[in-house]
């Protein structure tokens, strides 16, 4: 057997998982996934979608589309919780400390998510898609959070059968 097996780097591995998590999204505009990692262990995940117990945009339609609201603006007019927010709140709900952890996300954060990351103790963020709102950059710089723009992962799943 002379098949050369290559393994993804840790960053490729976690960002690829974030991309897979994004498939659970119920948003009609963007599918976003987030994975919070510490010491190479996944602590929790999140995707963007409506809060628990209410109809999501797949069921009721997108209010932001109906009102022609530009992407990256007026976050309060949305039924969805962002992927990063869901990951952070899932950690809190289950009593998991994410202080000092890294967050891998399909998209760079909006300012609201960036604020939550600062207060949650996230130390670095990795993303492959740049979100229209770049106000997180100055906040991250001041708070000492490192941001890494990384390549879009190869989403092909390679397995030996």
PDB file of C-alpha atoms in Angstrom:
ATOM      1  CA  UNK A   1       0.000   0.000   0.000  1.00  0.00           C
ATOM      2  CA  UNK A   2       1.782   3.121  -1.259  1.00  0.00           C
ATOM      3  CA  UNK A   3      -1.036   5.613  -0.707  1.00  0.00           C
ATOM      4  CA  UNK A   4       0.318   8.843   0.745  1.00  0.00           C
ATOM      5  CA  UNK A   5      -2.004  10.011   3.476  1.00  0.00           C
ATOM      6  CA  UNK A   6      -1.956  13.689   4.325  1.00  0.00           C
ATOM      7  CA  UNK A   7      -3.560  15.133   7.404  1.00  0.00           C
ATOM      8  CA  UNK A   8      -4.909  18.662   7.690  1.00  0.00           C
ATOM      9  CA  UNK A   9      -3.136  21.059  10.031  1.00  0.00           C
ATOM     10  CA  UNK A  10      -4.950  21.832  13.290  1.00  0.00           C
ATOM     11  CA  UNK A  11      -6.133  25.158  11.865  1.00  0.00           C
ATOM     12  CA  UNK A  12      -7.421  23.463   8.697  1.00  0.00           C
ATOM     13  CA  UNK A  13      -9.119  20.789  10.787  1.00  0.00           C
ATOM     14  CA  UNK A  14     -10.979  23.224  13.069  1.00  0.00           C
ATOM     15  CA  UNK A  15     -11.972  25.651  10.302  1.00  0.00           C
ATOM     16  CA  UNK A  16     -13.250  22.742   8.235  1.00  0.00           C
ATOM     17  CA  UNK A  17     -15.396  21.679  11.191  1.00  0.00           C
ATOM     18  CA  UNK A  18     -16.709  25.258  11.452  1.00  0.00           C
ATOM     19  CA  UNK A  19     -17.698  25.048   7.777  1.00  0.00           C
ATOM     20  CA  UNK A  20     -19.551  21.783   8.458  1.00  0.00           C
ATOM     21  CA  UNK A  21     -21.290  23.286  11.511  1.00  0.00           C
ATOM     22  CA  UNK A  22     -22.507  26.134   9.280  1.00  0.00           C
ATOM     23  CA  UNK A  23     -24.679  23.640   7.387  1.00  0.00           C
ATOM     24  CA  UNK A  24     -27.089  23.694  10.362  1.00  0.00           C
ATOM     25  CA  UNK A  25     -27.759  27.416   9.803  1.00  0.00           C
ATOM     26  CA  UNK A  26     -31.335  28.541   9.242  1.00  0.00           C
ATOM     27  CA  UNK A  27     -30.320  31.928   7.820  1.00  0.00           C
ATOM     28  CA  UNK A  28     -31.307  32.706   4.236  1.00  0.00           C
ATOM     29  CA  UNK A  29     -28.376  35.115   3.713  1.00  0.00           C
ATOM     30  CA  UNK A  30     -25.261  33.532   5.229  1.00  0.00           C
ATOM     31  CA  UNK A  31     -24.443  30.144   6.668  1.00  0.00           C
ATOM     32  CA  UNK A  32     -21.992  30.747   9.493  1.00  0.00           C
ATOM     33  CA  UNK A  33     -20.412  28.185  11.794  1.00  0.00           C
ATOM     34  CA  UNK A  34     -18.159  28.594  14.828  1.00  0.00           C
ATOM     35  CA  UNK A  35     -16.022  26.222  16.864  1.00  0.00           C
ATOM     36  CA  UNK A  36     -14.404  27.126  20.184  1.00  0.00           C
ATOM     37  CA  UNK A  37     -11.194  25.220  20.855  1.00  0.00           C
ATOM     38  CA  UNK A  38      -8.762  25.000  23.748  1.00  0.00           C
ATOM     39  CA  UNK A  39      -5.647  22.828  23.877  1.00  0.00           C
ATOM     40  CA  UNK A  40      -6.661  21.221  20.558  1.00  0.00           C
ATOM     41  CA  UNK A  41      -9.992  20.099  22.038  1.00  0.00           C
ATOM     42  CA  UNK A  42     -13.371  21.272  20.763  1.00  0.00           C
ATOM     43  CA  UNK A  43     -15.317  22.835  23.624  1.00  0.00           C
ATOM     44  CA  UNK A  44     -18.484  23.839  21.779  1.00  0.00           C
ATOM     45  CA  UNK A  45     -19.921  24.831  18.436  1.00  0.00           C
ATOM     46  CA  UNK A  46     -22.534  27.244  17.151  1.00  0.00           C
ATOM     47  CA  UNK A  47     -24.277  28.256  13.951  1.00  0.00           C
ATOM     48  CA  UNK A  48     -26.458  31.230  13.095  1.00  0.00           C
ATOM     49  CA  UNK A  49     -30.155  30.693  13.542  1.00  0.00           C
ATOM     50  CA  UNK A  50     -33.262  31.780  15.405  1.00  0.00           C
ATOM     51  CA  UNK A  51     -33.385  31.625  19.186  1.00  0.00           C
ATOM     52  CA  UNK A  52     -34.851  28.515  20.795  1.00  0.00           C
ATOM     53  CA  UNK A  53     -38.580  28.029  20.478  1.00  0.00           C
ATOM     54  CA  UNK A  54     -39.316  30.550  17.712  1.00  0.00           C
ATOM     55  CA  UNK A  55     -39.784  30.077  13.986  1.00  0.00           C
ATOM     56  CA  UNK A  56     -36.601  30.456  12.005  1.00  0.00           C
ATOM     57  CA  UNK A  57     -36.175  32.169   8.644  1.00  0.00           C
ATOM     58  CA  UNK A  58     -36.581  28.903   6.737  1.00  0.00           C
ATOM     59  CA  UNK A  59     -40.072  28.665   8.236  1.00  0.00           C
ATOM     60  CA  UNK A  60     -41.227  32.307   8.238  1.00  0.00           C
ATOM     61  CA  UNK A  61     -38.966  34.113   5.772  1.00  0.00           C
ATOM     62  CA  UNK A  62     -36.270  36.708   6.357  1.00  0.00           C
ATOM     63  CA  UNK A  63     -37.373  40.015   7.861  1.00  0.00           C
ATOM     64  CA  UNK A  64     -34.076  41.635   6.826  1.00  0.00           C
ATOM     65  CA  UNK A  65     -34.674  40.642   3.193  1.00  0.00           C
ATOM     66  CA  UNK A  66     -38.265  41.895   3.360  1.00  0.00           C
ATOM     67  CA  UNK A  67     -37.024  45.292   4.636  1.00  0.00           C
ATOM     68  CA  UNK A  68     -34.030  45.407   2.222  1.00  0.00           C
ATOM     69  CA  UNK A  69     -31.533  45.771   5.066  1.00  0.00           C
ATOM     70  CA  UNK A  70     -27.919  45.723   3.927  1.00  0.00           C
ATOM     71  CA  UNK A  71     -25.672  42.929   5.176  1.00  0.00           C
ATOM     72  CA  UNK A  72     -23.545  43.927   8.146  1.00  0.00           C
ATOM     73  CA  UNK A  73     -26.004  46.551   9.407  1.00  0.00           C
ATOM     74  CA  UNK A  74     -28.982  46.736  11.780  1.00  0.00           C
ATOM     75  CA  UNK A  75     -28.222  43.441  13.567  1.00  0.00           C
ATOM     76  CA  UNK A  76     -31.124  44.000  15.942  1.00  0.00           C
ATOM     77  CA  UNK A  77     -33.607  43.420  13.098  1.00  0.00           C
ATOM     78  CA  UNK A  78     -32.996  39.709  12.843  1.00  0.00           C
ATOM     79  CA  UNK A  79     -34.439  36.587  14.445  1.00  0.00           C
ATOM     80  CA  UNK A  80     -31.060  34.891  14.371  1.00  0.00           C
ATOM     81  CA  UNK A  81     -28.321  34.650  16.924  1.00  0.00           C
ATOM     82  CA  UNK A  82     -24.878  34.692  15.325  1.00  0.00           C
ATOM     83  CA  UNK A  83     -22.778  31.517  15.290  1.00  0.00           C
ATOM     84  CA  UNK A  84     -20.190  32.977  17.661  1.00  0.00           C
ATOM     85  CA  UNK A  85     -22.936  34.077  20.070  1.00  0.00           C
ATOM     86  CA  UNK A  86     -24.481  30.610  19.984  1.00  0.00           C
ATOM     87  CA  UNK A  87     -21.114  28.950  20.660  1.00  0.00           C
ATOM     88  CA  UNK A  88     -20.375  31.287  23.588  1.00  0.00           C
ATOM     89  CA  UNK A  89     -23.853  30.901  25.092  1.00  0.00           C
ATOM     90  CA  UNK A  90     -23.740  27.108  24.674  1.00  0.00           C
ATOM     91  CA  UNK A  91     -20.497  27.066  26.648  1.00  0.00           C
ATOM     92  CA  UNK A  92     -22.095  29.176  29.385  1.00  0.00           C
ATOM     93  CA  UNK A  93     -25.268  27.049  29.388  1.00  0.00           C
ATOM     94  CA  UNK A  94     -23.213  23.878  29.891  1.00  0.00           C
ATOM     95  CA  UNK A  95     -20.733  25.393  32.354  1.00  0.00           C
ATOM     96  CA  UNK A  96     -17.708  25.184  30.044  1.00  0.00           C
ATOM     97  CA  UNK A  97     -14.961  27.739  30.574  1.00  0.00           C
ATOM     98  CA  UNK A  98     -13.744  29.209  27.295  1.00  0.00           C
ATOM     99  CA  UNK A  99     -11.300  31.671  28.856  1.00  0.00           C
ATOM    100  CA  UNK A 100      -8.070  31.529  26.860  1.00  0.00           C
ATOM    101  CA  UNK A 101      -9.663  29.557  24.015  1.00  0.00           C
ATOM    102  CA  UNK A 102      -9.490  30.102  20.260  1.00  0.00           C
ATOM    103  CA  UNK A 103     -12.547  30.598  18.078  1.00  0.00           C
ATOM    104  CA  UNK A 104     -12.674  29.293  14.504  1.00  0.00           C
ATOM    105  CA  UNK A 105     -15.443  30.795  12.416  1.00  0.00           C
ATOM    106  CA  UNK A 106     -16.426  30.825   8.767  1.00  0.00           C
ATOM    107  CA  UNK A 107     -16.785  34.647   8.941  1.00  0.00           C
ATOM    108  CA  UNK A 108     -14.972  37.450  10.729  1.00  0.00           C
ATOM    109  CA  UNK A 109     -17.060  38.834  13.612  1.00  0.00           C
ATOM    110  CA  UNK A 110     -19.477  41.721  13.792  1.00  0.00           C
ATOM    111  CA  UNK A 111     -18.814  44.210  16.572  1.00  0.00           C
ATOM    112  CA  UNK A 112     -21.432  42.615  18.854  1.00  0.00           C
ATOM    113  CA  UNK A 113     -19.800  39.186  18.590  1.00  0.00           C
ATOM    114  CA  UNK A 114     -16.360  40.757  19.003  1.00  0.00           C
ATOM    115  CA  UNK A 115     -17.464  42.355  22.283  1.00  0.00           C
ATOM    116  CA  UNK A 116     -18.759  38.999  23.511  1.00  0.00           C
ATOM    117  CA  UNK A 117     -15.464  37.334  22.583  1.00  0.00           C
ATOM    118  CA  UNK A 118     -13.487  39.937  24.530  1.00  0.00           C
ATOM    119  CA  UNK A 119     -15.637  39.474  27.636  1.00  0.00           C
ATOM    120  CA  UNK A 120     -15.600  35.666  27.306  1.00  0.00           C
ATOM    121  CA  UNK A 121     -11.790  35.622  27.265  1.00  0.00           C
ATOM    122  CA  UNK A 122     -11.253  34.358  23.714  1.00  0.00           C
ATOM    123  CA  UNK A 123      -7.545  34.873  22.901  1.00  0.00           C
ATOM    124  CA  UNK A 124      -7.527  34.447  19.116  1.00  0.00           C
ATOM    125  CA  UNK A 125      -9.950  34.184  16.210  1.00  0.00           C
ATOM    126  CA  UNK A 126      -9.547  32.439  12.855  1.00  0.00           C
ATOM    127  CA  UNK A 127     -11.831  33.070   9.858  1.00  0.00           C
ATOM    128  CA  UNK A 128     -11.753  32.608   6.091  1.00  0.00           C
ATOM    129  CA  UNK A 129     -14.575  34.947   5.016  1.00  0.00           C
ATOM    130  CA  UNK A 130     -14.449  38.677   5.751  1.00  0.00           C
ATOM    131  CA  UNK A 131     -17.770  40.014   7.050  1.00  0.00           C
ATOM    132  CA  UNK A 132     -18.757  43.518   5.834  1.00  0.00           C
ATOM    133  CA  UNK A 133     -18.424  44.974   9.351  1.00  0.00           C
ATOM    134  CA  UNK A 134     -14.705  45.375  10.179  1.00  0.00           C
ATOM    135  CA  UNK A 135     -15.144  47.372  13.394  1.00  0.00           C
ATOM    136  CA  UNK A 136     -13.880  44.346  15.347  1.00  0.00           C
ATOM    137  CA  UNK A 137     -10.303  45.097  14.233  1.00  0.00           C
ATOM    138  CA  UNK A 138      -9.697  48.081  16.500  1.00  0.00           C
ATOM    139  CA  UNK A 139     -11.442  46.384  19.438  1.00  0.00           C
ATOM    140  CA  UNK A 140      -9.374  43.216  19.025  1.00  0.00           C
ATOM    141  CA  UNK A 141      -6.184  45.259  18.784  1.00  0.00           C
ATOM    142  CA  UNK A 142      -6.964  47.125  21.997  1.00  0.00           C
ATOM    143  CA  UNK A 143      -8.104  43.958  23.827  1.00  0.00           C
ATOM    144  CA  UNK A 144      -5.108  41.897  22.670  1.00  0.00           C
ATOM    145  CA  UNK A 145      -7.071  39.353  20.639  1.00  0.00           C
ATOM    146  CA  UNK A 146      -5.182  38.035  17.628  1.00  0.00           C
ATOM    147  CA  UNK A 147      -7.160  37.741  14.386  1.00  0.00           C
ATOM    148  CA  UNK A 148      -6.021  35.345  11.649  1.00  0.00           C
ATOM    149  CA  UNK A 149      -7.478  35.454   8.133  1.00  0.00           C
ATOM    150  CA  UNK A 150      -6.942  31.966   6.793  1.00  0.00           C
ATOM    151  CA  UNK A 151      -7.632  30.220   3.513  1.00  0.00           C
ATOM    152  CA  UNK A 152     -11.030  28.743   2.728  1.00  0.00           C
ATOM    153  CA  UNK A 153     -10.751  25.063   3.614  1.00  0.00           C
ATOM    154  CA  UNK A 154     -11.016  22.284   1.103  1.00  0.00           C
ATOM    155  CA  UNK A 155     -14.440  20.967   2.060  1.00  0.00           C
ATOM    156  CA  UNK A 156     -13.919  17.578   0.480  1.00  0.00           C
ATOM    157  CA  UNK A 157     -13.933  14.872   3.147  1.00  0.00           C
ATOM    158  CA  UNK A 158     -11.189  12.372   2.435  1.00  0.00           C
ATOM    159  CA  UNK A 159     -11.608   8.933   3.949  1.00  0.00           C
ATOM    160  CA  UNK A 160     -10.208   5.503   3.290  1.00  0.00           C
ATOM    161  CA  UNK A 161     -12.994   2.991   2.788  1.00  0.00           C
TER     162      UNK A 161
END
